[in-house]
Tab-separated table of N, CA, C and O in Angstrom:
chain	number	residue	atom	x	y	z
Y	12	UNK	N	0.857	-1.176	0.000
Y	12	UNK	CA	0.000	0.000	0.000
Y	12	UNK	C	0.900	1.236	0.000
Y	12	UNK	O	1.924	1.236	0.684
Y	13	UNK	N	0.486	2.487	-0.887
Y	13	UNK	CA	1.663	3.288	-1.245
Y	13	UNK	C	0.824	4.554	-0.483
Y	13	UNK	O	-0.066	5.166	-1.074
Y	14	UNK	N	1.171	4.814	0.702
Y	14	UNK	CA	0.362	6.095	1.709
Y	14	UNK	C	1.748	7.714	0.755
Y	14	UNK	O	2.921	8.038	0.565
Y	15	UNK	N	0.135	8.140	0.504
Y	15	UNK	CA	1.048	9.521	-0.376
Y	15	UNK	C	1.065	10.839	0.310
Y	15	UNK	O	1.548	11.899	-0.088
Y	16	UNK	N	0.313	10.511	1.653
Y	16	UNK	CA	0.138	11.880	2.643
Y	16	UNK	C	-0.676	11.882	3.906
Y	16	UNK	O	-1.357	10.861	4.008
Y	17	UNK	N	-0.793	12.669	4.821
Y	17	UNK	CA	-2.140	12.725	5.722
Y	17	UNK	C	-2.574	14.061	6.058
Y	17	UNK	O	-1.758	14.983	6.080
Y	18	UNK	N	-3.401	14.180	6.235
Y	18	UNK	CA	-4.547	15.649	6.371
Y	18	UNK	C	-4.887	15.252	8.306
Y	18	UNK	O	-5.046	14.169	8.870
Y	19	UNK	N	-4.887	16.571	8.807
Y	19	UNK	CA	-4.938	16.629	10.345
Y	19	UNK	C	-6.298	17.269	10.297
Y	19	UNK	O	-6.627	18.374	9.866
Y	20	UNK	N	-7.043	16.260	10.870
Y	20	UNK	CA	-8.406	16.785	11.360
Y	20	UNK	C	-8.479	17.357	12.324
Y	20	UNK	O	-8.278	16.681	13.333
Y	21	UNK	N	-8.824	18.993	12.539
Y	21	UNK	CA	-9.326	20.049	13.351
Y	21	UNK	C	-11.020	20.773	13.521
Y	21	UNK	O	-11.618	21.752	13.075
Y	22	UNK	N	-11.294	19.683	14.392
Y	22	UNK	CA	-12.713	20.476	14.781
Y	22	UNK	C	-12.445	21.649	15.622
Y	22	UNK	O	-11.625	21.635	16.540
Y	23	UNK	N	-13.274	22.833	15.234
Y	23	UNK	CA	-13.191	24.023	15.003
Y	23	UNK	C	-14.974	24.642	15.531
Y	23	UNK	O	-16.049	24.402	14.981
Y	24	UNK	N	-14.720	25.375	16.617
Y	24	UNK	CA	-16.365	26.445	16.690
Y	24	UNK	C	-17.022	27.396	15.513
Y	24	UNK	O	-18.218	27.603	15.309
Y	25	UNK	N	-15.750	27.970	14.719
Y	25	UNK	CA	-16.215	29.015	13.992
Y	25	UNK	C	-15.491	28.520	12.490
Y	25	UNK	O	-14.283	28.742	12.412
Y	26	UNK	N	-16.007	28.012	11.567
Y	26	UNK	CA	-14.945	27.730	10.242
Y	26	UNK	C	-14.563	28.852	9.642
Y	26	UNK	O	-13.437	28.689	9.172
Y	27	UNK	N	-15.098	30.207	9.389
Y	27	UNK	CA	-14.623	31.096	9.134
Y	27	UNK	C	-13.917	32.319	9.726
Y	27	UNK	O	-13.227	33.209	9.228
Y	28	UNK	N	-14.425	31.988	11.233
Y	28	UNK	CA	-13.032	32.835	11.720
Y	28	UNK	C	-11.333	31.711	11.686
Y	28	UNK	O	-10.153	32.046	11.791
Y	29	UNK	N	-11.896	30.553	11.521
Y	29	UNK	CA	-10.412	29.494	11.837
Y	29	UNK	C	-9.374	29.635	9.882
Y	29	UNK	O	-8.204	29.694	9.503
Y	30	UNK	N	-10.285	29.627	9.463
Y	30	UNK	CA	-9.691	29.527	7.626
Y	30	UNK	C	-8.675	30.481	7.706
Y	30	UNK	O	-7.571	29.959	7.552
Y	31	UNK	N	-8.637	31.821	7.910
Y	31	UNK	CA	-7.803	32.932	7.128
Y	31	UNK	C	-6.276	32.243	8.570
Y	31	UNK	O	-5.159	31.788	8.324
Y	32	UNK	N	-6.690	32.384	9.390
Y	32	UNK	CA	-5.332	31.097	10.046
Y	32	UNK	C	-4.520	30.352	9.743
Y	32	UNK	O	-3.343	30.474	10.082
Y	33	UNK	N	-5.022	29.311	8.958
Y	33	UNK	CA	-4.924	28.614	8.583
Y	33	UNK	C	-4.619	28.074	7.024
Y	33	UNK	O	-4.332	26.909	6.750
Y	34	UNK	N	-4.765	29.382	5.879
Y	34	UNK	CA	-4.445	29.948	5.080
Y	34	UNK	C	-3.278	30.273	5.166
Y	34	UNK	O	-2.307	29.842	4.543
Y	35	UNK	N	-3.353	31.136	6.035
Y	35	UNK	CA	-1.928	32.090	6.258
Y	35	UNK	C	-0.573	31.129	6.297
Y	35	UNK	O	0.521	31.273	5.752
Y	36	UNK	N	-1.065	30.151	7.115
Y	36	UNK	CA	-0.252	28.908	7.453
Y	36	UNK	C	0.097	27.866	6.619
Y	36	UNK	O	1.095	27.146	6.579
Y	37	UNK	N	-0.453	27.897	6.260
Y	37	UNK	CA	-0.417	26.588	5.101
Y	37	UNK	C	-0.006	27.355	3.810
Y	37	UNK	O	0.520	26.649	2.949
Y	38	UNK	N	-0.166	28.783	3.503
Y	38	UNK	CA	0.086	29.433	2.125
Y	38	UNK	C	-0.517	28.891	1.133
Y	38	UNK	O	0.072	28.598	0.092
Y	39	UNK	N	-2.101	28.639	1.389
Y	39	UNK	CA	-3.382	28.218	0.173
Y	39	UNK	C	-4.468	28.992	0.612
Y	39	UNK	O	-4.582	29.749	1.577
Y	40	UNK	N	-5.299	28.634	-0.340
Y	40	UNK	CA	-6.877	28.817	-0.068
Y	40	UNK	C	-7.789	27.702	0.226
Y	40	UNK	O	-7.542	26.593	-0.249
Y	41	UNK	N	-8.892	27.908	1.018
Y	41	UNK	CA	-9.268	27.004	1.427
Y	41	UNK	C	-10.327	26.642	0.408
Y	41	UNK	O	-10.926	27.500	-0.241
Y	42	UNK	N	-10.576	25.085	0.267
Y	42	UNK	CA	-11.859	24.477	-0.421
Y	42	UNK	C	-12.856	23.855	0.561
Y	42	UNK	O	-12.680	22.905	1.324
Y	43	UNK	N	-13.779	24.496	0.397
Y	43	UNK	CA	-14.879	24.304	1.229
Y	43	UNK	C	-16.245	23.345	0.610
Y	43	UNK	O	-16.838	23.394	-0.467
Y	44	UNK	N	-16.391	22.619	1.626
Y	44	UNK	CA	-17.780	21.772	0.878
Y	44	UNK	C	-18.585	21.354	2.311
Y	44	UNK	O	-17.966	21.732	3.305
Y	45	UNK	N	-19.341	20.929	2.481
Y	45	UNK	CA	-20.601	20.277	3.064
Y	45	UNK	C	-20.683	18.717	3.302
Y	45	UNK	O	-20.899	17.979	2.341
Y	46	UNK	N	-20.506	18.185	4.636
Y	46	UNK	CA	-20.714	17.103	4.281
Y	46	UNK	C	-21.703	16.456	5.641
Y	46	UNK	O	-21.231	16.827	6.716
Y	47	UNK	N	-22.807	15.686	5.773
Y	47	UNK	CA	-23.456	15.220	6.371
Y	47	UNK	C	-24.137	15.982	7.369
Y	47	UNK	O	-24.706	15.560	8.376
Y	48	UNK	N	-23.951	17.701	6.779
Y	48	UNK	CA	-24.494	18.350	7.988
Y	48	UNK	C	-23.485	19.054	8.558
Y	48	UNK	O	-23.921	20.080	9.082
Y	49	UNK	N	-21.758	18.854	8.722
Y	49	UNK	CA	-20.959	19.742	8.801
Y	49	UNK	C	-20.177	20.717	7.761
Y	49	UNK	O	-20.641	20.486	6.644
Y	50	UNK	N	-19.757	21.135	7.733
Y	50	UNK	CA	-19.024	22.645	7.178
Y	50	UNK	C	-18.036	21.924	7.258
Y	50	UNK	O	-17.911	21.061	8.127
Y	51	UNK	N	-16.887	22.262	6.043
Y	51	UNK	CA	-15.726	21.446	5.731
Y	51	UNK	C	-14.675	22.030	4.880
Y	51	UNK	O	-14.726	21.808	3.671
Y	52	UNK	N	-13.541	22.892	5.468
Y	52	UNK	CA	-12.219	23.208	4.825
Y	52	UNK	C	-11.137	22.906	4.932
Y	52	UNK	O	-10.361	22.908	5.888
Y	53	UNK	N	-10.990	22.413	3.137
Y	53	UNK	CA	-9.587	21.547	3.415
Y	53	UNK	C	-8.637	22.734	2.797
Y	53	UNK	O	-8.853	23.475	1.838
Y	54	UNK	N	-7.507	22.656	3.681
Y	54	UNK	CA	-6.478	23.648	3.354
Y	54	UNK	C	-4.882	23.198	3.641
Y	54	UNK	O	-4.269	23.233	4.708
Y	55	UNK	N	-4.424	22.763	2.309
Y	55	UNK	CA	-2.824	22.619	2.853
Y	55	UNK	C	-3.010	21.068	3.421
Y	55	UNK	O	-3.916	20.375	2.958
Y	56	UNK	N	-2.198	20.599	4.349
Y	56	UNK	CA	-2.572	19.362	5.152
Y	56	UNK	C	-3.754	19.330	6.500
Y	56	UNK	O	-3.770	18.433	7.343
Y	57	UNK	N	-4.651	20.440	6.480
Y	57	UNK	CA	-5.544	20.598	7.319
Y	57	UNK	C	-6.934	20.435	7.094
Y	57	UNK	O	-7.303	21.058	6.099
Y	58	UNK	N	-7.981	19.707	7.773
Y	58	UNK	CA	-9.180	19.370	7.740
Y	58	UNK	C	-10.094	20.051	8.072
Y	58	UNK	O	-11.098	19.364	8.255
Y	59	UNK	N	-10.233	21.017	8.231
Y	59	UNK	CA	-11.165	21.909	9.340
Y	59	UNK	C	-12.804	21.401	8.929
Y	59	UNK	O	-13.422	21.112	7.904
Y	60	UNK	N	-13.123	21.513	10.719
Y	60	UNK	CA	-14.383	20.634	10.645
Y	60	UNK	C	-15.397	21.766	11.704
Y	60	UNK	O	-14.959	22.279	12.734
Y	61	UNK	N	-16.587	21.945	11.242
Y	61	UNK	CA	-17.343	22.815	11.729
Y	61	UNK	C	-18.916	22.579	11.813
Y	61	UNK	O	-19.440	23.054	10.806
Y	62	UNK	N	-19.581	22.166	12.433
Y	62	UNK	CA	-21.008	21.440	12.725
Y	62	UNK	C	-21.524	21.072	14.071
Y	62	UNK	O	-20.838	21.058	15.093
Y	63	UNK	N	-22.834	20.764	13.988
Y	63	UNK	CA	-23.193	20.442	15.148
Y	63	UNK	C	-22.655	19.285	16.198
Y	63	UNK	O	-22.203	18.288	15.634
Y	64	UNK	N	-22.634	19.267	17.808
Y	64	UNK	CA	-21.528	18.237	18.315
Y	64	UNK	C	-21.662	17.346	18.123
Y	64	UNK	O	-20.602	16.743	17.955
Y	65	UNK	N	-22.947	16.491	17.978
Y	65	UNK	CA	-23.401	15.071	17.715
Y	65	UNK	C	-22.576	14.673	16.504
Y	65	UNK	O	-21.842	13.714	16.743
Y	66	UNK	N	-22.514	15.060	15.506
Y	66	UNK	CA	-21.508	14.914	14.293
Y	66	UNK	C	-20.006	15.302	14.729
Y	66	UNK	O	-19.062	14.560	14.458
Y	67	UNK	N	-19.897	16.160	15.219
Y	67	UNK	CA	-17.959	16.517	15.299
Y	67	UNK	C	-18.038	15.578	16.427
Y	67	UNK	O	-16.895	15.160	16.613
Y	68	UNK	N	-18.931	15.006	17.340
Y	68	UNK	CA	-18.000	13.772	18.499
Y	68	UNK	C	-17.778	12.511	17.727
Y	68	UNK	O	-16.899	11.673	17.928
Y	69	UNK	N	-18.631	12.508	16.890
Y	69	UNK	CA	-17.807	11.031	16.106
Y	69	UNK	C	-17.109	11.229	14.913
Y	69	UNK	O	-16.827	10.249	14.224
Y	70	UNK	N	-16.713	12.620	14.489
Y	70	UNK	CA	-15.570	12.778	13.603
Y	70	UNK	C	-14.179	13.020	14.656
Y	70	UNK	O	-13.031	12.832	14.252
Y	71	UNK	N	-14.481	13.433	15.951
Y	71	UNK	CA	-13.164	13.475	16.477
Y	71	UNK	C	-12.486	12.260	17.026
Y	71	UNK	O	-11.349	12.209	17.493
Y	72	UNK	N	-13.586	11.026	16.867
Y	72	UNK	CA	-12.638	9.435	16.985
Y	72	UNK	C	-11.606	9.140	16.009
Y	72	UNK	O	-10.621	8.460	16.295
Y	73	UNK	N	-11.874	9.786	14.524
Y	73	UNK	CA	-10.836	9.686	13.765
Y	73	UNK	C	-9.559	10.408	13.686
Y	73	UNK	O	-9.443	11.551	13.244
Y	74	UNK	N	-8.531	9.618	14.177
Y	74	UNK	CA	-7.192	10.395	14.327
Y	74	UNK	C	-6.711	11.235	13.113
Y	74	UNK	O	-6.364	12.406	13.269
Y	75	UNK	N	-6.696	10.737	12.125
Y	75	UNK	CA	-6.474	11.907	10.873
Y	75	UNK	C	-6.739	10.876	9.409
Y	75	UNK	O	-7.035	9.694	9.584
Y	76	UNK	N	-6.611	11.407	8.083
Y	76	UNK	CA	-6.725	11.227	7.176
Y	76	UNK	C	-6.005	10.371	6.325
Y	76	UNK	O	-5.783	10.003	7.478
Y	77	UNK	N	-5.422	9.687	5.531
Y	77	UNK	CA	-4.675	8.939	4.933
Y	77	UNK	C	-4.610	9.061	3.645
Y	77	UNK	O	-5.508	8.306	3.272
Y	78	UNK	N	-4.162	9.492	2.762
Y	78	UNK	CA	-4.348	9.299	1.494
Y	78	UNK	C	-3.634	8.364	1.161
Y	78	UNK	O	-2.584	8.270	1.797
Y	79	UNK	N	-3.896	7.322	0.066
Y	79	UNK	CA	-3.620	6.331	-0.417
Y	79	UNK	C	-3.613	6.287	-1.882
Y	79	UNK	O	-4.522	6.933	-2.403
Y	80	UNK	N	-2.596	5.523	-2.877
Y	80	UNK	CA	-2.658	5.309	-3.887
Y	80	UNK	C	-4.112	4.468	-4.557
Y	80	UNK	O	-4.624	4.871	-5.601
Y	81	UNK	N	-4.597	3.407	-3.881
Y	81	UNK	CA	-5.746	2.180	-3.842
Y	81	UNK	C	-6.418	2.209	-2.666
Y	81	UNK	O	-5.865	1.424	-1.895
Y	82	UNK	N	-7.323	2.727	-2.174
Y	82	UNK	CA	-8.459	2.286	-0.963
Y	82	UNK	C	-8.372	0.861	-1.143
Y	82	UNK	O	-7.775	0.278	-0.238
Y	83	UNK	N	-9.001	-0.140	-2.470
Y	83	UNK	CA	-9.240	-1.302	-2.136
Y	83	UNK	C	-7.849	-2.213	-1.696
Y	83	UNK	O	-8.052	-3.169	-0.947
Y	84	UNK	N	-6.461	-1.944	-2.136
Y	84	UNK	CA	-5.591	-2.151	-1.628
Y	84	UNK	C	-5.420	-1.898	-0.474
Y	84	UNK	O	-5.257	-2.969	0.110
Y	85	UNK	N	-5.346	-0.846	0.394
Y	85	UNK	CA	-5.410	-0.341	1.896
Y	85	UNK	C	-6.096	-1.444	2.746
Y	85	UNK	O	-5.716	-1.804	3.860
Y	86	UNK	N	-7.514	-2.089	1.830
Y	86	UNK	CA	-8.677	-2.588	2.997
Y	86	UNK	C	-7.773	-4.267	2.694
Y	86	UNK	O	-8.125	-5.208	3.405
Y	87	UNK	N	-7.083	-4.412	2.039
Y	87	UNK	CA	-6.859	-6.064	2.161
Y	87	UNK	C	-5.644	-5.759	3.020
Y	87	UNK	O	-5.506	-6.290	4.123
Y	88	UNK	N	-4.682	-4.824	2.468
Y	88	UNK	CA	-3.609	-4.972	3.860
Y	88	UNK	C	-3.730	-4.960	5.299
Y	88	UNK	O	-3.182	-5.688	6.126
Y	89	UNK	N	-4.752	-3.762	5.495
Y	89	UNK	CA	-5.325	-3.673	6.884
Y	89	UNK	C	-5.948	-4.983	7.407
Y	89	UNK	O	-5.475	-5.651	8.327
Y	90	UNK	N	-6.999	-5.255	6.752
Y	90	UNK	CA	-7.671	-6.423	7.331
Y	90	UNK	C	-6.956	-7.517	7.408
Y	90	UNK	O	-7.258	-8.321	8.290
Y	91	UNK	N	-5.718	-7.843	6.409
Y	91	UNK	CA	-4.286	-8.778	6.493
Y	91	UNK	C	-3.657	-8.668	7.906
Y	91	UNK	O	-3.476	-9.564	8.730
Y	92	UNK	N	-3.407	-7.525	7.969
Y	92	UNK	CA	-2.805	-6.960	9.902
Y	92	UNK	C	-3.799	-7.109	10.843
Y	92	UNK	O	-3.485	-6.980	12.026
Y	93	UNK	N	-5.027	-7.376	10.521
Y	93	UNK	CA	-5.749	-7.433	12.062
Y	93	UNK	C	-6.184	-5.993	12.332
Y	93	UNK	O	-6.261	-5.611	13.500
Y	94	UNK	N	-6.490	-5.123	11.256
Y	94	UNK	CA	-7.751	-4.005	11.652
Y	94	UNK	C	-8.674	-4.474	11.186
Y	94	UNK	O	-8.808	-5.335	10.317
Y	95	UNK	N	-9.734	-3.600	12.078
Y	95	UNK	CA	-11.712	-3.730	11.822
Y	95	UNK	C	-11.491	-2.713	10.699
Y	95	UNK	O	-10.829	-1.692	10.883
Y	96	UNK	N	-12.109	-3.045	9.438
Y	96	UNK	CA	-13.047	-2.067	8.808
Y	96	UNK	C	-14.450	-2.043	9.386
Y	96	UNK	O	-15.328	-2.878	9.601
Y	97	UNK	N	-14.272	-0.573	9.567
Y	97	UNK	CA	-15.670	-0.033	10.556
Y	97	UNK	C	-16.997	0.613	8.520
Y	97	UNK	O	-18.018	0.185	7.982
Y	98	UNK	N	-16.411	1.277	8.363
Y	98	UNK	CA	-16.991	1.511	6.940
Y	98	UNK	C	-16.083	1.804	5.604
Y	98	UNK	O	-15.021	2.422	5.521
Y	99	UNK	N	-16.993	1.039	4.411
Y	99	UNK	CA	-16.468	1.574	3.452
Y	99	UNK	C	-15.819	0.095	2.837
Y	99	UNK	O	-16.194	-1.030	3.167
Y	100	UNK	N	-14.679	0.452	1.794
Y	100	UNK	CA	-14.854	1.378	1.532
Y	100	UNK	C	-16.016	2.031	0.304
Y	100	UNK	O	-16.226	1.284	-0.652
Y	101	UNK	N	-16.689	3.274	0.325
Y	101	UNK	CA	-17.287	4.152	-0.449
Y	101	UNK	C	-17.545	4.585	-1.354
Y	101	UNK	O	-17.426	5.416	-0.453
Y	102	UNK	N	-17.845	5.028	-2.438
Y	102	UNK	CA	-17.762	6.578	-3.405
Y	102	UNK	C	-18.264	7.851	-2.336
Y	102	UNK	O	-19.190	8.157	-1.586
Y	103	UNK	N	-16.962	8.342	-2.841
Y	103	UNK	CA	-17.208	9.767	-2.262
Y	103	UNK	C	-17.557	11.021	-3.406
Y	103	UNK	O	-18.114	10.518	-4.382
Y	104	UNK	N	-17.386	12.454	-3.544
Y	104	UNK	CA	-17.142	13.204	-4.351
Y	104	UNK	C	-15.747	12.986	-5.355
Y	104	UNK	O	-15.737	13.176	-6.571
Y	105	UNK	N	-14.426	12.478	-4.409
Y	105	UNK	CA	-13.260	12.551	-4.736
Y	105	UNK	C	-13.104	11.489	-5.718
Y	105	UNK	O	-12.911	11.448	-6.933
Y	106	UNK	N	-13.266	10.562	-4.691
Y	106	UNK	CA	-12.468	9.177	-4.669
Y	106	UNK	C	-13.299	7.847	-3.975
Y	106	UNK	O	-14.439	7.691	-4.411
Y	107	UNK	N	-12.945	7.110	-3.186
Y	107	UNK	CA	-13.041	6.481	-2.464
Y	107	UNK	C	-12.444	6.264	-0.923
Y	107	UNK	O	-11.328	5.745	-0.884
Y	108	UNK	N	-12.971	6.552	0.159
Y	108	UNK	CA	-13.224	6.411	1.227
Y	108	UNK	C	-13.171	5.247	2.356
Y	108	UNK	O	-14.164	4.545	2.167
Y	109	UNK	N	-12.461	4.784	3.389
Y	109	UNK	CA	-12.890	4.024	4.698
Y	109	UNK	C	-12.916	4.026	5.567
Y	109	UNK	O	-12.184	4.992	5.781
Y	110	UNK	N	-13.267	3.614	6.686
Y	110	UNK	CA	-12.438	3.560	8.113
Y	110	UNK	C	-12.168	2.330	8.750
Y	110	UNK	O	-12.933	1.374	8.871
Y	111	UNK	N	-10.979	2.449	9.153
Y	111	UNK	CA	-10.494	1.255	9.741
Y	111	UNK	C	-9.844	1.624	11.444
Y	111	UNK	O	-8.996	2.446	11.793
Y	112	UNK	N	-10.533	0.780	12.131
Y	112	UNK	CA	-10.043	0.896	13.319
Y	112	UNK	C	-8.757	-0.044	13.284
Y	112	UNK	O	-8.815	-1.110	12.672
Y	113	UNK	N	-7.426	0.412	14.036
Y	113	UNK	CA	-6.168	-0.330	14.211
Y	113	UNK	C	-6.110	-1.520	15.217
Y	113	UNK	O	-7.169	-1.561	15.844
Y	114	UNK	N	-5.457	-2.261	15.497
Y	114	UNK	CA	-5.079	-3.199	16.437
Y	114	UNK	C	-5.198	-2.403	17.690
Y	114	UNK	O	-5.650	-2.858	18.741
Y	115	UNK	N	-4.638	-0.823	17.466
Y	115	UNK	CA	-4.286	-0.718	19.046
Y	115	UNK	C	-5.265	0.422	19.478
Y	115	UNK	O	-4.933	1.148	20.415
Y	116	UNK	N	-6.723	0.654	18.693
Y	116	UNK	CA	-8.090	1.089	18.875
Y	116	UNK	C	-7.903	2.557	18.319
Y	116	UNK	O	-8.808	3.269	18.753
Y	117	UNK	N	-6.727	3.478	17.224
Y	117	UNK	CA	-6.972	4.345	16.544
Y	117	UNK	C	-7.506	4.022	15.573
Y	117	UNK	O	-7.451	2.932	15.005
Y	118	UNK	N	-8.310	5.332	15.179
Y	118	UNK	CA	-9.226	4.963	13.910
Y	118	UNK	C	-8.740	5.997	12.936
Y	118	UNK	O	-8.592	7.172	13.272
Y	119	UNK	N	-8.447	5.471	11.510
Y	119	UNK	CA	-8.338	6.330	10.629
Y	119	UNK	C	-9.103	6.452	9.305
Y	119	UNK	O	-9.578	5.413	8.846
Y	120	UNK	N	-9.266	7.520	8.686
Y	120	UNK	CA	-9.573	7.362	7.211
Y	120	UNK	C	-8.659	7.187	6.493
Y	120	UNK	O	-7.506	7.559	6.708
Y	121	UNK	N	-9.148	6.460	5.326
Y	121	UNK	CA	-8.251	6.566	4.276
Y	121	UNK	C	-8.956	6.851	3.135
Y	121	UNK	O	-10.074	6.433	2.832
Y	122	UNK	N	-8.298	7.524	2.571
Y	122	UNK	CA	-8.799	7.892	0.892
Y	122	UNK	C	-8.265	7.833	-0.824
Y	122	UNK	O	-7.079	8.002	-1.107
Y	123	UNK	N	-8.964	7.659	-1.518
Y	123	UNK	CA	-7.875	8.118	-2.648
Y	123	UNK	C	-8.638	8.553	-3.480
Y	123	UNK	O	-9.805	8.569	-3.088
Y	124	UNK	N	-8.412	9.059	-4.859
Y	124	UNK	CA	-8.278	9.834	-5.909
Y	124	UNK	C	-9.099	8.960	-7.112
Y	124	UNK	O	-9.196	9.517	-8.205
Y	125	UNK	N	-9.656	7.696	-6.959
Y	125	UNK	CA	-9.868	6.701	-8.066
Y	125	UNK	C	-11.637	6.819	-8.124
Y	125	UNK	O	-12.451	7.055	-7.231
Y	126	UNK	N	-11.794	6.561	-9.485
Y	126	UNK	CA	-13.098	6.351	-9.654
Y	126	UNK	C	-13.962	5.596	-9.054
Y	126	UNK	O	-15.137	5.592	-9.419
């Protein structure tokens, strides 16, 4: 499995006072989209997450993001090592999507770029 990066998930009170921050920092602009009810800017290697708590308490179980060359590759290695796939994987907007809880109870996404 060829991991090409990770994105740090930051739940956040205000997404638009947190962006120009975080901009500044990263030296991008942010892309913003919607997802399940939260507010969502990705900027640089940052996740910013903004919604009601019932949704950000079970996005903050996920330790951070994964990008991957193959999701369906990711889910046979993982499940080869002895992680739970909890969901997925998906179609997303992007790519494809999962989560896999680890042996030692972190949970991550992983994603990639493929149809």
């Amino acid at each position: 499995m060829e991991i090409l990066g990770a994105t740090l998930r930051i739940c956040v009170d205000d997404l638009d006072t947190a962006i120009p921050f975080y901009e500044r920092l990263a030296g991008g602009r942010a892309l913003r989209f919607e997802r399940g009810g939260v507010q969502v800017a990705a900027i640089g290697s940052f996740l910013l997450m903004s919604g009601p708590e019932a949704e950000l308490e079970v996005l903050r179980k996920v330790t951070a993001t994964i990008a991957v060359k193959d999701v369906t590759e990711a889910h046979w290695l993982l499940t080869d090592l002895g992680a739970r796939v909890i969901a997925g994987p998906v179609p997303t907007p992007a790519g494809r999507n999962l989560l896999a809880m680890h042996p030692d109870g972190s949970i991550f996404e992983y994603v990639d770029q493929s149809g």
